[in-house]
GROMACS .gro file of C-alpha atoms in nm:
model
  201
    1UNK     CA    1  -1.991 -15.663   3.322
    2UNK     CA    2  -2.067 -15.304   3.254
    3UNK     CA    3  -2.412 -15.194   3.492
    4UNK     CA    4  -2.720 -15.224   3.225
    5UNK     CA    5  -3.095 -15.097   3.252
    6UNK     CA    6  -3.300 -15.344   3.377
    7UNK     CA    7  -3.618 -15.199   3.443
    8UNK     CA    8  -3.620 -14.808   3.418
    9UNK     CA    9  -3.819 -14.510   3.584
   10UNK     CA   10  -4.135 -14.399   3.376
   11UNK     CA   11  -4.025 -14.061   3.483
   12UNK     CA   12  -3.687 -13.870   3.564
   13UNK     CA   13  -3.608 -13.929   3.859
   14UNK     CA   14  -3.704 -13.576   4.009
   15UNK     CA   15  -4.042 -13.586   3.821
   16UNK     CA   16  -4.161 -13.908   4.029
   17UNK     CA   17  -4.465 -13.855   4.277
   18UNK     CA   18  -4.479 -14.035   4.588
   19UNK     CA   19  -4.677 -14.291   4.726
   20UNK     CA   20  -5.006 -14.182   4.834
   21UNK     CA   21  -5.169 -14.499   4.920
   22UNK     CA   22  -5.103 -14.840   5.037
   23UNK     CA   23  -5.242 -15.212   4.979
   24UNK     CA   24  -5.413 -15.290   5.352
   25UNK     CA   25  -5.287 -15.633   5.340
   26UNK     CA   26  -4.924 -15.513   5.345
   27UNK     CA   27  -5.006 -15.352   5.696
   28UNK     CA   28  -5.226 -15.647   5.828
   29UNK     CA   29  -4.921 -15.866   5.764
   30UNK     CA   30  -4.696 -15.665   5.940
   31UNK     CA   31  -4.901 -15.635   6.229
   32UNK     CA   32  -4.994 -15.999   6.234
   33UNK     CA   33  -4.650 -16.107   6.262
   34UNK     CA   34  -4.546 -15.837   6.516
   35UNK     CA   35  -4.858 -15.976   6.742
   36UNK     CA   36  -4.735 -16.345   6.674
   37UNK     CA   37  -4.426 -16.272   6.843
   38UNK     CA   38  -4.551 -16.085   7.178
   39UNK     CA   39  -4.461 -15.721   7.045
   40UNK     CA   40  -4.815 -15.587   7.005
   41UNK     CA   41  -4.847 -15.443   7.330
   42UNK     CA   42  -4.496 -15.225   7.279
   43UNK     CA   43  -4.587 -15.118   6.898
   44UNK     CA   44  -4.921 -14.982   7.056
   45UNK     CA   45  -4.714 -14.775   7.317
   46UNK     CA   46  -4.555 -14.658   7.055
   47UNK     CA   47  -4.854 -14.541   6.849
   48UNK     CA   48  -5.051 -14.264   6.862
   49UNK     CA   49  -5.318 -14.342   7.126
   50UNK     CA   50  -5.534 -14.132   6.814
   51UNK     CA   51  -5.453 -14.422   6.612
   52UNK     CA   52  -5.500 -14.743   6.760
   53UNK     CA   53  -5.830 -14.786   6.672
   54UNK     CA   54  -5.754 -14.722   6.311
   55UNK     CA   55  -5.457 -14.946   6.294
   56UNK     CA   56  -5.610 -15.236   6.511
   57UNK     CA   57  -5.903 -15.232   6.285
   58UNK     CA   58  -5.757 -15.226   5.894
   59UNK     CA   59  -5.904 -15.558   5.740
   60UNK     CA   60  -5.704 -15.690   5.386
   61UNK     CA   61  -5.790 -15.588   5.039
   62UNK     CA   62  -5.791 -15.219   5.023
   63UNK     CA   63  -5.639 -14.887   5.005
   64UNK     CA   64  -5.511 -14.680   5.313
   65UNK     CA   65  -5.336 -14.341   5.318
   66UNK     CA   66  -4.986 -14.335   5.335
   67UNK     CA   67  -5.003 -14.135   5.686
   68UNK     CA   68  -5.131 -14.509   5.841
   69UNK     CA   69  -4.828 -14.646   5.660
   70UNK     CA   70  -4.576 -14.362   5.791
   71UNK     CA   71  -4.723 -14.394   6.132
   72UNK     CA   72  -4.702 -14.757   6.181
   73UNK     CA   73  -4.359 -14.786   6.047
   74UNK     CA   74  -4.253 -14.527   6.341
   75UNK     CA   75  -4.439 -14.721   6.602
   76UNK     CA   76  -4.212 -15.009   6.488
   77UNK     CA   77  -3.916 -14.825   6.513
   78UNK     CA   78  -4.026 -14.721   6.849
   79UNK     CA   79  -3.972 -15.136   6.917
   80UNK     CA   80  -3.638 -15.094   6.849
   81UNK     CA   81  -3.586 -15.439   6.764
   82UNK     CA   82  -3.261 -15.605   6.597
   83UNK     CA   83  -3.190 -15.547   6.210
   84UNK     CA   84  -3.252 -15.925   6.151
   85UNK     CA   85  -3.537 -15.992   6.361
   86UNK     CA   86  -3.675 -15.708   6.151
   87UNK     CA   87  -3.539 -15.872   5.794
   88UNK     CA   88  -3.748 -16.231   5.937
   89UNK     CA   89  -4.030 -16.046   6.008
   90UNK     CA   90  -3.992 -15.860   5.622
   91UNK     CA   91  -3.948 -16.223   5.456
   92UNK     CA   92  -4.265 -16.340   5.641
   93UNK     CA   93  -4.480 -16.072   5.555
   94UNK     CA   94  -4.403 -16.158   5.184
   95UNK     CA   95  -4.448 -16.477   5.252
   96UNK     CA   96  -4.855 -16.396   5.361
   97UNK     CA   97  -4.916 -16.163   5.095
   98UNK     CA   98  -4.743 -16.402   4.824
   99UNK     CA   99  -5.060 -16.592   4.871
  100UNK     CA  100  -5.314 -16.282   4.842
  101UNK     CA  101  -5.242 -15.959   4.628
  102UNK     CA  102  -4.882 -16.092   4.510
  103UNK     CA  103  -5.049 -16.456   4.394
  104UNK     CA  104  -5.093 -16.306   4.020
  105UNK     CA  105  -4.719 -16.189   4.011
  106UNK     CA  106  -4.583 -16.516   4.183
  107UNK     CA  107  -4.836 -16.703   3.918
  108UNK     CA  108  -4.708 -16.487   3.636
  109UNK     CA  109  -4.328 -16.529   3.712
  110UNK     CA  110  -4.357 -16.935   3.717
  111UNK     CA  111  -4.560 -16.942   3.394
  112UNK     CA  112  -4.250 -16.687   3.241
  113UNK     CA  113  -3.943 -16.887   3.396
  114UNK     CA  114  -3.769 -16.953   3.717
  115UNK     CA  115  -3.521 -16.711   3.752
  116UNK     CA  116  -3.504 -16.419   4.023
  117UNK     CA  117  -3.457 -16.182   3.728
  118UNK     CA  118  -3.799 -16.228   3.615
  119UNK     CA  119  -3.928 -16.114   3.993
  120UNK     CA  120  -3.709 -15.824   3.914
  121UNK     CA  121  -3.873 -15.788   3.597
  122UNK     CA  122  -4.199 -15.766   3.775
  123UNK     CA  123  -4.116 -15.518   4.000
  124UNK     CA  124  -4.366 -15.259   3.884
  125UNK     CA  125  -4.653 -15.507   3.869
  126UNK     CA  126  -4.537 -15.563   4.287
  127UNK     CA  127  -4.545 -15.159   4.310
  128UNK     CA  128  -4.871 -15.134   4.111
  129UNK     CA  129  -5.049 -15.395   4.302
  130UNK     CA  130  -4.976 -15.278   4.678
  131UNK     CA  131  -4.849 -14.903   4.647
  132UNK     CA  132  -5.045 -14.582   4.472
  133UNK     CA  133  -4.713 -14.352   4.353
  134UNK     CA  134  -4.363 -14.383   4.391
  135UNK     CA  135  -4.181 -14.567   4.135
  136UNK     CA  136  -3.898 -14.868   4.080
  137UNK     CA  137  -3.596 -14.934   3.886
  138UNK     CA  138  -3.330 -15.209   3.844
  139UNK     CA  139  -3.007 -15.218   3.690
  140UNK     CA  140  -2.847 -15.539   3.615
  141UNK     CA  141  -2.496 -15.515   3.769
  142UNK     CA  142  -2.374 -15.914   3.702
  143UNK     CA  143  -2.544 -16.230   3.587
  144UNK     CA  144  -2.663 -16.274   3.943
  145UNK     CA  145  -2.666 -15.937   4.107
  146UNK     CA  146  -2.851 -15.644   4.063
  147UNK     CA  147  -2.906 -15.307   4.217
  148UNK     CA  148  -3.314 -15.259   4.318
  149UNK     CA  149  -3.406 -14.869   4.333
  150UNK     CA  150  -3.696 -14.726   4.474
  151UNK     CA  151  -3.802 -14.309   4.453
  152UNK     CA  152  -4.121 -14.148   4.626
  153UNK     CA  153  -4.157 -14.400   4.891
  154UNK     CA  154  -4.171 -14.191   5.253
  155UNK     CA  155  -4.139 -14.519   5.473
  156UNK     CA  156  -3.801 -14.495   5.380
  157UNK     CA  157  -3.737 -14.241   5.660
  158UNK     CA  158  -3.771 -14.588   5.889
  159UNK     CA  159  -3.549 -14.787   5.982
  160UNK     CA  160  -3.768 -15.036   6.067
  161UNK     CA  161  -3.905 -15.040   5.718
  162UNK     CA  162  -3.560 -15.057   5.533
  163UNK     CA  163  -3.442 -15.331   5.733
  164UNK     CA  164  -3.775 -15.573   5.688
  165UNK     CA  165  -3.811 -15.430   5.294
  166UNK     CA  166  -3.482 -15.603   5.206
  167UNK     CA  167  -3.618 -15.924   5.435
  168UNK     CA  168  -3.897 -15.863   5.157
  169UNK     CA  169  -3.702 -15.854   4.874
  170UNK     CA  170  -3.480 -16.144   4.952
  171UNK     CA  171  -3.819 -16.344   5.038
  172UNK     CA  172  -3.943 -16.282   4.686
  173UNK     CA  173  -3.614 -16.354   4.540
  174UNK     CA  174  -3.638 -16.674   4.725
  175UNK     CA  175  -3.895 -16.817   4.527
  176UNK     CA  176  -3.680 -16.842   4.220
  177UNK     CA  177  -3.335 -16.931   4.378
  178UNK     CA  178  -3.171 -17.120   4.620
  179UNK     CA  179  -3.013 -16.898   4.862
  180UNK     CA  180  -3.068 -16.481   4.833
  181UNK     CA  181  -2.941 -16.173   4.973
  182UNK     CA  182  -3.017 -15.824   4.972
  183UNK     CA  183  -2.813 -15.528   5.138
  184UNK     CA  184  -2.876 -15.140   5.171
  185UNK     CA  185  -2.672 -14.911   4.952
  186UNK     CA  186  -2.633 -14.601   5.230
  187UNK     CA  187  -2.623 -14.350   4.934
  188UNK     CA  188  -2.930 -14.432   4.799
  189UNK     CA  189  -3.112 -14.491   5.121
  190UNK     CA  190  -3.287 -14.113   5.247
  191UNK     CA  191  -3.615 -14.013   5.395
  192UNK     CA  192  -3.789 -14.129   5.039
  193UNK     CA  193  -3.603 -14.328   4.897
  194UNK     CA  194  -3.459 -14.705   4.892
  195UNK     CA  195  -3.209 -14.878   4.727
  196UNK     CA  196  -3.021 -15.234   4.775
  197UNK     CA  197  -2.773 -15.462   4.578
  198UNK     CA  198  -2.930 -15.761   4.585
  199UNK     CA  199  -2.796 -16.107   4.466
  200UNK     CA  200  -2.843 -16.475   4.507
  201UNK     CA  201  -2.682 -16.867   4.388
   0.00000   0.00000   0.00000
């Protein structure tokens, strides 16, 4: 089928501001599930001595500058772990926050239908809730595959961070079909920005 609009930028594409802030719990998650398999002690070394405190000490439920974001994300690439061990850890940090600032989207989605495409459909509502800036798109390329875009975002420039986001995305996915997947497009992968074609049966 011929690509469609799915869910389009507010803004042209060059006009899009990036992401100042981000949701604490997305952090706390991460860390969580970096500590809960015995890599704590290496993502410190790779930290900012400056910012351990900081980091160590973010509680869920509110807003952090993007620098904390930027900085942890390097720490992790720092661990230089494997691109799946980093998509496992991705998936399981949506899994935590499905149950705390995602729970209204996940709610939402199962009251509109069952089908990935309405998580799609939600993806600004995700952005809203646990980023400040930045923005998302979707095209619809098939009846099950889609390509996810996302401008203003300066994690990107980690590798760490692309590998676990499409762990995320096929996590959220997941709650709607059976079996998902989600791979980088190289092209549209740079120091702020992200994009994947994602899919599922």
């Amino acid at each position: 089928m011929r690509e469609q609009a799915y869910v389009s930028f507010d803004v042209l594409r060059e006009k899009i501001s990036p992401s100042t802030h981000v949701r604490s719990t997305l952090l706390c998650s991460s860390i969580q599930a970096l500590r809960a398999r015995g890599h704590q002690d290496a993502y410190l070394r790779g930290l900012p001595a400056t910012q351990h405190e900081a980091m160590l000490g973010i509680t869920p439920g509110h807003w952090l500058p993007i620098d904390l974001a930027v900085a942890h994300y390097a720490a992790c690439d720092a661990l230089h772990l494997e691109p799946a061990a980093v998509e496992e850890i991705g998936a399981e940090v949506a899994e935590r926050i499905h149950h705390s600032v995602l729970g209204v989207i996940v709610k939402l989605s199962r009251e509109l239908g069952t089908s990935p495409w309405t998580a799609l459909g939600l993806a600004k509502r995700l952005r809203d809730l646990t980023w400040k800036g930045s923005d998302v798109a979707v095209w619809k390329l098939g009846p099950k595959e889609a390509r996810f875009e996302w401008v203003g975002i300066p994690c990107a420039k980690s590798n760490y961070y692309r590998s676990a986001f499409a762990g995320f995305l096929r996590a959220h996915m997941g709650l709607f079909a059976r079996k998902t997947y989600a791979v980088q497009i190289p092209s549209l992968c740079t120091e702020a920005m992200l994009g994947y074609r994602v899919s599922w049966v």
